[in-house]
XYZ file of C-alpha atoms in Angstrom:
180
model
C -4.362 9.184 35.890
C -6.736 11.239 33.776
C -3.840 12.476 31.667
C -2.719 8.900 31.004
C -6.237 7.851 29.947
C -6.568 10.890 27.661
C -3.210 10.119 26.078
C -4.246 6.514 25.455
C -7.528 7.589 23.848
C -5.791 10.073 21.598
C -3.259 7.454 20.498
C -6.067 4.989 19.639
C -7.968 7.649 17.690
C -4.909 8.508 15.608
C -4.513 4.840 14.634
C -7.610 4.785 12.443
C -7.276 5.040 8.657
C -7.868 8.553 7.409
C -7.510 10.700 4.322
C -3.982 11.006 3.053
C -1.404 10.478 0.370
C 1.095 7.635 0.464
C 4.139 6.796 -1.660
C 5.465 3.255 -1.879
C 8.181 1.124 -3.472
C 8.502 -2.597 -3.992
C 12.111 -3.555 -4.714
C 13.752 -6.807 -5.747
C 11.983 -9.079 -8.234
C 12.665 -12.330 -10.075
C 13.181 -11.665 -13.771
C 14.091 -14.348 -16.317
C 14.688 -16.860 -13.507
C 17.132 -14.572 -11.652
C 16.605 -12.319 -8.661
C 17.201 -8.680 -9.580
C 17.631 -6.674 -6.346
C 17.549 -3.326 -8.215
C 14.263 -3.766 -10.115
C 11.589 -1.503 -8.601
C 7.915 -0.736 -8.800
C 7.121 2.674 -7.345
C 3.856 4.486 -6.978
C 1.625 6.667 -4.909
C -2.040 6.868 -3.973
C -4.472 9.197 -2.264
C -7.673 8.210 -0.606
C -10.067 8.629 2.284
C -11.460 5.837 4.491
C -15.010 7.156 4.081
C -16.739 4.176 5.720
C -14.270 4.166 8.677
C -13.523 0.429 8.361
C -9.719 0.974 8.531
C -9.353 -0.053 4.882
C -9.007 2.226 1.866
C -10.768 0.451 -1.008
C -10.866 1.190 -4.754
C -14.010 3.328 -4.490
C -12.343 5.452 -1.779
C -9.292 6.308 -3.946
C -8.865 9.738 -5.496
C -5.538 8.927 -7.190
C -3.338 5.901 -7.997
C -0.062 6.287 -9.900
C 2.085 3.273 -10.813
C 5.404 3.609 -12.615
C 4.574 7.259 -13.349
C 1.208 6.508 -15.005
C -2.169 7.483 -13.570
C -4.466 4.483 -13.077
C -7.056 6.320 -10.938
C -7.467 10.056 -11.277
C -7.303 12.558 -14.156
C -6.690 11.023 -17.618
C -3.206 11.843 -18.933
C -4.435 12.068 -22.524
C -1.907 9.502 -23.818
C -4.486 7.283 -25.520
C -3.457 4.376 -23.294
C -6.229 3.071 -21.058
C -4.895 2.663 -17.510
C -7.293 0.907 -15.118
C -7.228 -0.258 -11.526
C -9.405 -3.337 -11.108
C -8.993 -3.737 -7.352
C -7.324 -1.901 -4.484
C -7.038 -2.333 -0.733
C -4.751 -0.615 1.811
C -4.856 -1.023 5.570
C -2.941 1.392 7.790
C -0.991 -1.558 9.223
C 0.865 -1.639 5.895
C -0.978 -4.186 3.747
C -1.315 -2.984 0.132
C -3.017 -5.108 -2.556
C -4.038 -3.993 -6.036
C -4.624 -5.271 -9.542
C -4.187 -2.984 -12.534
C -3.816 -3.139 -16.297
C -3.165 -1.023 -19.331
C -3.954 -1.426 -22.999
C -3.266 0.578 -26.161
C -4.398 -0.209 -29.669
C -2.927 1.607 -32.651
C -0.282 0.627 -35.167
C 0.902 -1.748 -32.497
C -0.913 -3.517 -29.722
C 0.513 -2.856 -26.231
C -0.720 -4.287 -22.955
C 0.363 -5.114 -19.444
C -0.725 -5.777 -15.906
C 0.452 -5.380 -12.361
C -0.880 -7.639 -9.633
C 0.694 -6.739 -6.303
C 2.210 -9.737 -4.575
C 2.328 -11.697 -7.839
C 3.706 -10.090 -11.022
C 4.414 -7.080 -13.207
C 3.869 -7.855 -16.893
C 4.629 -5.694 -19.911
C 4.033 -6.847 -23.483
C 3.573 -5.523 -26.979
C 2.810 -6.933 -30.388
C 3.277 -5.049 -33.632
C 0.228 -5.795 -35.747
C 1.956 -5.357 -39.126
C 5.441 -6.752 -38.498
C 4.592 -9.454 -35.967
C 7.379 -8.294 -33.666
C 6.630 -8.888 -30.022
C 8.042 -8.117 -26.634
C 7.198 -9.555 -23.252
C 8.687 -9.077 -19.799
C 7.455 -10.355 -16.469
C 8.857 -9.681 -13.005
C 7.678 -11.767 -10.061
C 7.420 -10.907 -6.374
C 9.587 -13.149 -4.174
C 10.193 -13.594 -0.473
C 13.101 -11.146 -0.936
C 10.930 -8.361 -2.412
C 10.897 -5.448 0.028
C 8.029 -3.012 0.581
C 8.417 0.538 1.890
C 5.632 3.062 2.316
C 5.573 6.654 3.481
C 4.117 7.748 5.793
C 4.901 4.486 7.598
C 2.065 2.201 8.672
C 0.571 2.516 12.138
C 0.765 -0.404 14.569
C -2.016 -2.979 14.646
C -4.890 -2.511 17.129
C -3.427 -5.245 19.349
C -0.341 -3.062 19.845
C -2.573 -0.194 20.958
C -4.381 -2.529 23.354
C -1.044 -3.522 24.875
C -0.110 0.158 25.163
C -3.407 0.890 26.931
C -2.916 -2.031 29.339
C 0.604 -0.802 30.132
C -0.640 2.720 30.799
C -3.346 1.369 33.119
C -0.821 -0.720 35.027
C 1.465 2.265 35.459
C -1.473 4.341 36.684
C -2.492 1.649 39.175
C 1.093 1.442 40.439
C 1.263 5.200 40.971
C -2.075 5.181 42.754
C -0.919 2.435 45.126
C 2.333 4.258 45.887
C 0.519 7.503 46.732
C -2.029 5.855 49.019
C -1.248 6.307 52.700
C -0.305 3.031 54.405
C -2.099 1.793 57.471
C -0.026 0.946 60.510
């Protein structure tokens, strides 16, 4: 019985958010009114749940890379300003962030990524007036994968604990000598 309780406690402790590095991919977006199953947004992030609230927030991030560009972490020296405006990740697999980039030179380039909503890239050439704009939208068909995979919700751990207790009680009853 003690072994079962120790195992349950260890499993619950491992379910809390902790320091780590995750890689993720969103795949399948609506572009120009058509669903494109091959269009992807990939990235990675590192962080530490310093306040132990089971959520990694923007101020707990050490690195955020989207589409190969660093939004949080060491500057890549490109002259393009990459910024994360918000970020939230729960170990049950919910990832939300808002980011943007901007570059001003001979041309004006900007874009944004809002998870769950859109990916927008645009540019405008100051001297020629040429412009480019592309937006991809999340849909119900957009898939999300993350590695390492998310841990189950606390309710799942509670059910696991209840099951372990029931098994322990059953074993205890079976080992008890019966009265005649």
